[in-house]
Amino acid sequence: MKPILLGIPGLSYSSFMKCNPRFLMMLFSSTFRGVVVNKELNYHPTPAWLSILQMEYVKTDQFLTNVPELKLAKLTNSVLINIPITNPTYGEVNLPYNNSLSTSEEIEKVKKAIFEYIDDYPVIVSVNAIDRILLNDGKESKCEIYKVIDGFVKEVINKVEDFILFSPYGEPKENGIREQYGIYLASVPRPNEHDTVKLPEIGKLFLGLVGR
């Protein structure tokens, strides 16, 4: 299996105790961990993901209509799946960034694509249910979403040797504002043990993971 870079916008340490996602809690206690900081950008998924894929900060406040060459994908020969830099999302899975799909429906489409490619290619993938459903007042509760995502993460991580699992920001709050801190759980340590993880650093870490 090749390495996977798995982003989950909206995933927040602040909900771990409330929702108790068991596998994520196990990863927290058994892998390299840290805090992703997103102070420089607004809390839209496009600049967050572009800053990772280009390995430098990119500022924008909307989904793209024309996608530039993505440096990280090119350098790692990765397959992109469900990346929220366009709406519908970009890559092998294209889904609307609203609450029209349940968490389970998104997960099944994303999981199928991951397992189609992960044997032969590094995979860069986003699971957007927390952010898009809570942001758009969906019917699923936060802990229901966490439960489905936790099972998905367990199934995927148990099939790969190397991974970076992160959220580029925390939960969406009122008026579309998200928490500025996200999570970092990985098989590779963060660049500085005593510092937060910056968005471009995530891309550089994945580049190193694929190349080692």
PDB file of C-alpha atoms in Angstrom:
ATOM      1  CA  MET A   1       0.000   0.000   0.000  1.00  0.00           C
ATOM      2  CA  LYS A   2       1.178   3.542  -0.794  1.00  0.00           C
ATOM      3  CA  PRO A   3       0.987   6.444   1.715  1.00  0.00           C
ATOM      4  CA  ILE A   4      -2.239   8.372   2.234  1.00  0.00           C
ATOM      5  CA  LEU A   5      -2.795  12.034   3.081  1.00  0.00           C
ATOM      6  CA  LEU A   6      -6.270  12.165   4.629  1.00  0.00           C
ATOM      7  CA  GLY A   7      -7.841  15.516   5.397  1.00  0.00           C
ATOM      8  CA  ILE A   8     -11.042  15.879   7.399  1.00  0.00           C
ATOM      9  CA  PRO A   9     -12.028  19.566   7.528  1.00  0.00           C
ATOM     10  CA  GLY A  10     -13.840  20.399  10.757  1.00  0.00           C
ATOM     11  CA  LEU A  11     -12.443  17.486  12.788  1.00  0.00           C
ATOM     12  CA  SER A  12     -11.705  18.939  16.207  1.00  0.00           C
ATOM     13  CA  TYR A  13      -9.981  17.814  19.375  1.00  0.00           C
ATOM     14  CA  SER A  14     -12.684  19.722  21.261  1.00  0.00           C
ATOM     15  CA  SER A  15     -15.281  17.105  20.249  1.00  0.00           C
ATOM     16  CA  PHE A  16     -13.188  14.031  21.027  1.00  0.00           C
ATOM     17  CA  MET A  17     -14.325  13.833  24.654  1.00  0.00           C
ATOM     18  CA  LYS A  18     -17.968  14.462  23.793  1.00  0.00           C
ATOM     19  CA  CYS A  19     -18.270  12.089  20.824  1.00  0.00           C
ATOM     20  CA  ASN A  20     -15.590   9.565  21.885  1.00  0.00           C
ATOM     21  CA  PRO A  21     -14.448   8.346  18.443  1.00  0.00           C
ATOM     22  CA  ARG A  22     -12.693   5.205  19.651  1.00  0.00           C
ATOM     23  CA  PHE A  23     -10.234   4.589  16.836  1.00  0.00           C
ATOM     24  CA  LEU A  24      -9.271   8.248  16.588  1.00  0.00           C
ATOM     25  CA  MET A  25      -8.695   8.279  20.338  1.00  0.00           C
ATOM     26  CA  MET A  26      -6.468   5.214  19.959  1.00  0.00           C
ATOM     27  CA  LEU A  27      -4.472   6.978  17.230  1.00  0.00           C
ATOM     28  CA  PHE A  28      -4.136   9.993  19.498  1.00  0.00           C
ATOM     29  CA  SER A  29      -2.463   7.850  22.144  1.00  0.00           C
ATOM     30  CA  SER A  30      -0.334   5.679  19.835  1.00  0.00           C
ATOM     31  CA  THR A  31       0.918   7.805  16.912  1.00  0.00           C
ATOM     32  CA  PHE A  32       2.693  11.106  16.366  1.00  0.00           C
ATOM     33  CA  ARG A  33       0.261  13.914  17.108  1.00  0.00           C
ATOM     34  CA  GLY A  34       0.067  17.676  17.106  1.00  0.00           C
ATOM     35  CA  VAL A  35      -2.108  20.710  16.431  1.00  0.00           C
ATOM     36  CA  VAL A  36      -2.599  22.281  13.003  1.00  0.00           C
ATOM     37  CA  VAL A  37      -2.887  26.054  13.085  1.00  0.00           C
ATOM     38  CA  ASN A  38      -4.815  28.131  10.550  1.00  0.00           C
ATOM     39  CA  LYS A  39      -4.406  31.768  11.571  1.00  0.00           C
ATOM     40  CA  GLU A  40      -3.194  33.200   8.276  1.00  0.00           C
ATOM     41  CA  LEU A  41      -6.210  32.230   6.153  1.00  0.00           C
ATOM     42  CA  ASN A  42      -9.939  32.574   6.308  1.00  0.00           C
ATOM     43  CA  TYR A  43     -11.644  29.298   7.167  1.00  0.00           C
ATOM     44  CA  HIS A  44     -12.704  28.261   3.689  1.00  0.00           C
ATOM     45  CA  PRO A  45     -11.604  24.809   2.491  1.00  0.00           C
ATOM     46  CA  THR A  46     -10.077  26.111  -0.765  1.00  0.00           C
ATOM     47  CA  PRO A  47      -7.162  28.196   0.613  1.00  0.00           C
ATOM     48  CA  ALA A  48      -6.490  25.588   3.280  1.00  0.00           C
ATOM     49  CA  TRP A  49      -6.189  22.733   0.787  1.00  0.00           C
ATOM     50  CA  LEU A  50      -4.349  24.818  -1.817  1.00  0.00           C
ATOM     51  CA  SER A  51      -1.774  25.835   0.800  1.00  0.00           C
ATOM     52  CA  ILE A  52      -1.096  22.129   1.374  1.00  0.00           C
ATOM     53  CA  LEU A  53      -1.092  21.117  -2.292  1.00  0.00           C
ATOM     54  CA  GLN A  54       1.152  24.014  -3.345  1.00  0.00           C
ATOM     55  CA  MET A  55       3.298  23.783  -0.159  1.00  0.00           C
ATOM     56  CA  GLU A  56       3.022  27.527   0.338  1.00  0.00           C
ATOM     57  CA  TYR A  57       0.254  29.781   1.586  1.00  0.00           C
ATOM     58  CA  VAL A  58      -2.423  30.567  -0.987  1.00  0.00           C
ATOM     59  CA  LYS A  59      -5.130  33.109  -0.237  1.00  0.00           C
ATOM     60  CA  THR A  60      -8.601  33.044  -1.758  1.00  0.00           C
ATOM     61  CA  ASP A  61     -12.124  33.159  -0.389  1.00  0.00           C
ATOM     62  CA  GLN A  62     -14.020  31.011  -2.849  1.00  0.00           C
ATOM     63  CA  PHE A  63     -14.043  27.726  -4.710  1.00  0.00           C
ATOM     64  CA  LEU A  64     -11.977  27.673  -7.904  1.00  0.00           C
ATOM     65  CA  THR A  65     -13.398  27.479 -11.408  1.00  0.00           C
ATOM     66  CA  ASN A  66      -9.998  26.802 -12.992  1.00  0.00           C
ATOM     67  CA  VAL A  67      -7.573  24.527 -11.143  1.00  0.00           C
ATOM     68  CA  PRO A  68      -3.843  25.261 -11.575  1.00  0.00           C
ATOM     69  CA  GLU A  69      -1.174  22.577 -11.671  1.00  0.00           C
ATOM     70  CA  LEU A  70      -0.950  21.229  -8.127  1.00  0.00           C
ATOM     71  CA  LYS A  71       2.666  20.887  -7.069  1.00  0.00           C
ATOM     72  CA  LEU A  72       2.289  18.187  -4.424  1.00  0.00           C
ATOM     73  CA  ALA A  73       0.170  15.936  -6.647  1.00  0.00           C
ATOM     74  CA  LYS A  74       2.663  16.267  -9.493  1.00  0.00           C
ATOM     75  CA  LEU A  75       5.764  15.635  -7.371  1.00  0.00           C
ATOM     76  CA  THR A  76       4.267  12.589  -5.651  1.00  0.00           C
ATOM     77  CA  ASN A  77       2.257  11.232  -8.616  1.00  0.00           C
ATOM     78  CA  SER A  78      -0.723  11.101  -6.271  1.00  0.00           C
ATOM     79  CA  VAL A  79      -4.370  10.468  -7.012  1.00  0.00           C
ATOM     80  CA  LEU A  80      -6.641  13.243  -5.704  1.00  0.00           C
ATOM     81  CA  ILE A  81     -10.042  12.283  -4.289  1.00  0.00           C
ATOM     82  CA  ASN A  82     -12.887  14.609  -3.223  1.00  0.00           C
ATOM     83  CA  ILE A  83     -10.664  17.672  -2.647  1.00  0.00           C
ATOM     84  CA  PRO A  84     -12.756  20.778  -1.750  1.00  0.00           C
ATOM     85  CA  ILE A  85     -10.994  23.342  -3.930  1.00  0.00           C
ATOM     86  CA  THR A  86     -13.920  23.316  -6.393  1.00  0.00           C
ATOM     87  CA  ASN A  87     -17.638  22.781  -5.906  1.00  0.00           C
ATOM     88  CA  PRO A  88     -18.419  19.964  -6.684  1.00  0.00           C
ATOM     89  CA  THR A  89     -15.178  18.666  -5.228  1.00  0.00           C
ATOM     90  CA  TYR A  90     -12.075  17.982  -7.300  1.00  0.00           C
ATOM     91  CA  GLY A  91     -10.475  14.677  -8.269  1.00  0.00           C
ATOM     92  CA  GLU A  92     -11.688  11.113  -8.657  1.00  0.00           C
ATOM     93  CA  VAL A  93     -14.831  11.794  -6.591  1.00  0.00           C
ATOM     94  CA  ASN A  94     -16.896  14.930  -7.251  1.00  0.00           C
ATOM     95  CA  LEU A  95     -19.469  15.812  -4.603  1.00  0.00           C
ATOM     96  CA  PRO A  96     -21.429  19.008  -3.847  1.00  0.00           C
ATOM     97  CA  TYR A  97     -20.250  20.980  -0.824  1.00  0.00           C
ATOM     98  CA  ASN A  98     -23.629  21.066   0.880  1.00  0.00           C
ATOM     99  CA  ASN A  99     -25.747  18.760   3.025  1.00  0.00           C
ATOM    100  CA  SER A 100     -27.394  16.860   0.169  1.00  0.00           C
ATOM    101  CA  LEU A 101     -25.343  13.712   0.874  1.00  0.00           C
ATOM    102  CA  SER A 102     -25.212  11.892   4.197  1.00  0.00           C
ATOM    103  CA  THR A 103     -21.892  11.083   5.830  1.00  0.00           C
ATOM    104  CA  SER A 104     -22.297   7.410   4.913  1.00  0.00           C
ATOM    105  CA  GLU A 105     -22.973   8.228   1.256  1.00  0.00           C
ATOM    106  CA  GLU A 106     -19.841  10.372   1.023  1.00  0.00           C
ATOM    107  CA  ILE A 107     -17.740   7.786   2.866  1.00  0.00           C
ATOM    108  CA  GLU A 108     -18.771   4.933   0.567  1.00  0.00           C
ATOM    109  CA  LYS A 109     -17.848   6.876  -2.564  1.00  0.00           C
ATOM    110  CA  VAL A 110     -14.531   8.040  -1.126  1.00  0.00           C
ATOM    111  CA  LYS A 111     -13.609   4.629   0.287  1.00  0.00           C
ATOM    112  CA  LYS A 112     -14.259   2.906  -3.034  1.00  0.00           C
ATOM    113  CA  ALA A 113     -11.902   5.337  -4.786  1.00  0.00           C
ATOM    114  CA  ILE A 114      -9.187   4.974  -2.134  1.00  0.00           C
ATOM    115  CA  PHE A 115      -9.123   1.196  -2.380  1.00  0.00           C
ATOM    116  CA  GLU A 116      -9.117   1.368  -6.168  1.00  0.00           C
ATOM    117  CA  TYR A 117      -5.839   3.316  -6.224  1.00  0.00           C
ATOM    118  CA  ILE A 118      -3.945   2.903  -2.934  1.00  0.00           C
ATOM    119  CA  ASP A 119      -2.063  -0.239  -3.990  1.00  0.00           C
ATOM    120  CA  ASP A 120      -0.391   1.590  -6.876  1.00  0.00           C
ATOM    121  CA  TYR A 121      -0.425   5.314  -6.076  1.00  0.00           C
ATOM    122  CA  PRO A 122      -0.137   7.672  -3.114  1.00  0.00           C
ATOM    123  CA  VAL A 123      -3.590   9.047  -2.371  1.00  0.00           C
ATOM    124  CA  ILE A 124      -4.570  12.551  -1.278  1.00  0.00           C
ATOM    125  CA  VAL A 125      -8.168  12.607  -0.090  1.00  0.00           C
ATOM    126  CA  SER A 126     -10.625  14.765   1.801  1.00  0.00           C
ATOM    127  CA  VAL A 127     -13.695  13.679   3.783  1.00  0.00           C
ATOM    128  CA  ASN A 128     -15.847  16.784   4.146  1.00  0.00           C
ATOM    129  CA  ALA A 129     -18.937  15.625   6.018  1.00  0.00           C
ATOM    130  CA  ILE A 130     -18.258  17.405   9.324  1.00  0.00           C
ATOM    131  CA  ASP A 131     -17.617  20.751   7.685  1.00  0.00           C
ATOM    132  CA  ARG A 132     -20.247  20.671   4.939  1.00  0.00           C
ATOM    133  CA  ILE A 133     -23.086  19.143   7.006  1.00  0.00           C
ATOM    134  CA  LEU A 134     -22.639  21.205  10.179  1.00  0.00           C
ATOM    135  CA  LEU A 135     -22.041  24.334   8.096  1.00  0.00           C
ATOM    136  CA  ASN A 136     -25.258  23.780   6.145  1.00  0.00           C
ATOM    137  CA  ASP A 137     -27.475  22.697   9.073  1.00  0.00           C
ATOM    138  CA  GLY A 138     -27.769  19.068   8.076  1.00  0.00           C
ATOM    139  CA  LYS A 139     -29.945  16.535   9.872  1.00  0.00           C
ATOM    140  CA  GLU A 140     -27.113  14.414  11.277  1.00  0.00           C
ATOM    141  CA  SER A 141     -25.767  15.244  14.705  1.00  0.00           C
ATOM    142  CA  LYS A 142     -22.086  15.914  15.189  1.00  0.00           C
ATOM    143  CA  CYS A 143     -21.513  12.677  17.091  1.00  0.00           C
ATOM    144  CA  GLU A 144     -23.370  10.645  14.455  1.00  0.00           C
ATOM    145  CA  ILE A 145     -20.991  12.050  11.850  1.00  0.00           C
ATOM    146  CA  TYR A 146     -17.970  11.326  14.056  1.00  0.00           C
ATOM    147  CA  LYS A 147     -19.079   7.706  14.523  1.00  0.00           C
ATOM    148  CA  VAL A 148     -19.255   7.042  10.786  1.00  0.00           C
ATOM    149  CA  ILE A 149     -15.955   8.810  10.122  1.00  0.00           C
ATOM    150  CA  ASP A 150     -14.254   6.936  12.949  1.00  0.00           C
ATOM    151  CA  GLY A 151     -15.185   3.579  11.416  1.00  0.00           C
ATOM    152  CA  PHE A 152     -13.969   4.751   8.019  1.00  0.00           C
ATOM    153  CA  VAL A 153     -10.633   5.971   9.400  1.00  0.00           C
ATOM    154  CA  LYS A 154     -10.105   2.637  11.163  1.00  0.00           C
ATOM    155  CA  GLU A 155     -10.732   0.691   7.966  1.00  0.00           C
ATOM    156  CA  VAL A 156      -8.392   2.865   5.880  1.00  0.00           C
ATOM    157  CA  ILE A 157      -5.522   3.356   8.340  1.00  0.00           C
ATOM    158  CA  ASN A 158      -5.391  -0.359   9.155  1.00  0.00           C
ATOM    159  CA  LYS A 159      -4.646  -1.040   5.470  1.00  0.00           C
ATOM    160  CA  VAL A 160      -1.708   1.365   5.054  1.00  0.00           C
ATOM    161  CA  GLU A 161       1.717   1.672   6.638  1.00  0.00           C
ATOM    162  CA  ASP A 162       2.262   5.412   6.297  1.00  0.00           C
ATOM    163  CA  PHE A 163      -0.323   8.133   6.709  1.00  0.00           C
ATOM    164  CA  ILE A 164      -0.972  11.725   7.656  1.00  0.00           C
ATOM    165  CA  LEU A 165      -4.456  12.408   9.017  1.00  0.00           C
ATOM    166  CA  PHE A 166      -5.241  16.057   9.660  1.00  0.00           C
ATOM    167  CA  SER A 167      -7.875  18.743   9.730  1.00  0.00           C
ATOM    168  CA  PRO A 168      -6.909  22.164   8.326  1.00  0.00           C
ATOM    169  CA  TYR A 169      -9.203  23.866  10.858  1.00  0.00           C
ATOM    170  CA  GLY A 170     -11.683  22.878  13.556  1.00  0.00           C
ATOM    171  CA  GLU A 171     -15.473  22.830  13.691  1.00  0.00           C
ATOM    172  CA  PRO A 172     -17.672  25.330  11.910  1.00  0.00           C
ATOM    173  CA  LYS A 173     -19.407  27.739  14.252  1.00  0.00           C
ATOM    174  CA  GLU A 174     -21.907  30.536  13.713  1.00  0.00           C
ATOM    175  CA  ASN A 175     -21.656  32.645  10.534  1.00  0.00           C
ATOM    176  CA  GLY A 176     -19.352  30.129   8.868  1.00  0.00           C
ATOM    177  CA  ILE A 177     -16.432  30.784  11.195  1.00  0.00           C
ATOM    178  CA  ARG A 178     -14.352  27.712  11.986  1.00  0.00           C
ATOM    179  CA  GLU A 179     -12.061  26.972  14.914  1.00  0.00           C
ATOM    180  CA  GLN A 180      -8.541  28.020  13.943  1.00  0.00           C
ATOM    181  CA  TYR A 181      -6.944  24.827  15.287  1.00  0.00           C
ATOM    182  CA  GLY A 182      -7.150  21.396  13.671  1.00  0.00           C
ATOM    183  CA  ILE A 183      -5.651  17.991  14.392  1.00  0.00           C
ATOM    184  CA  TYR A 184      -2.511  16.167  13.268  1.00  0.00           C
ATOM    185  CA  LEU A 185      -2.174  12.386  13.680  1.00  0.00           C
ATOM    186  CA  ALA A 186       0.456  10.605  11.612  1.00  0.00           C
ATOM    187  CA  SER A 187       3.063   7.921  11.189  1.00  0.00           C
ATOM    188  CA  VAL A 188       5.635  10.702  10.745  1.00  0.00           C
ATOM    189  CA  PRO A 189       6.461  13.329  13.415  1.00  0.00           C
ATOM    190  CA  ARG A 190       5.642  16.996  12.924  1.00  0.00           C
ATOM    191  CA  PRO A 191       8.560  19.255  11.945  1.00  0.00           C
ATOM    192  CA  ASN A 192       8.981  20.751  15.400  1.00  0.00           C
ATOM    193  CA  GLU A 193       7.974  18.776  18.469  1.00  0.00           C
ATOM    194  CA  HIS A 194       7.175  21.928  20.431  1.00  0.00           C
ATOM    195  CA  ASP A 195       5.346  23.898  17.741  1.00  0.00           C
ATOM    196  CA  THR A 196       2.070  23.785  15.846  1.00  0.00           C
ATOM    197  CA  VAL A 197       1.900  22.337  12.330  1.00  0.00           C
ATOM    198  CA  LYS A 198       1.532  24.876   9.511  1.00  0.00           C
ATOM    199  CA  LEU A 199      -0.499  24.051   6.407  1.00  0.00           C
ATOM    200  CA  PRO A 200       2.399  24.103   3.878  1.00  0.00           C
ATOM    201  CA  GLU A 201       4.354  21.822   6.217  1.00  0.00           C
ATOM    202  CA  ILE A 202       1.705  19.118   5.806  1.00  0.00           C
ATOM    203  CA  GLY A 203       2.359  19.013   2.068  1.00  0.00           C
ATOM    204  CA  LYS A 204       6.121  18.903   2.611  1.00  0.00           C
ATOM    205  CA  LEU A 205       5.765  16.112   5.168  1.00  0.00           C
ATOM    206  CA  PHE A 206       3.718  14.052   2.728  1.00  0.00           C
ATOM    207  CA  LEU A 207       6.288  14.667  -0.016  1.00  0.00           C
ATOM    208  CA  GLY A 208       8.960  13.291   2.317  1.00  0.00           C
ATOM    209  CA  LEU A 209       6.769  10.356   3.285  1.00  0.00           C
ATOM    210  CA  VAL A 210       6.247   9.339  -0.345  1.00  0.00           C
ATOM    211  CA  GLY A 211       9.945   9.705  -1.119  1.00  0.00           C
ATOM    212  CA  ARG A 212      11.385   7.750   1.759  1.00  0.00           C
TER     213      ARG A 212
END
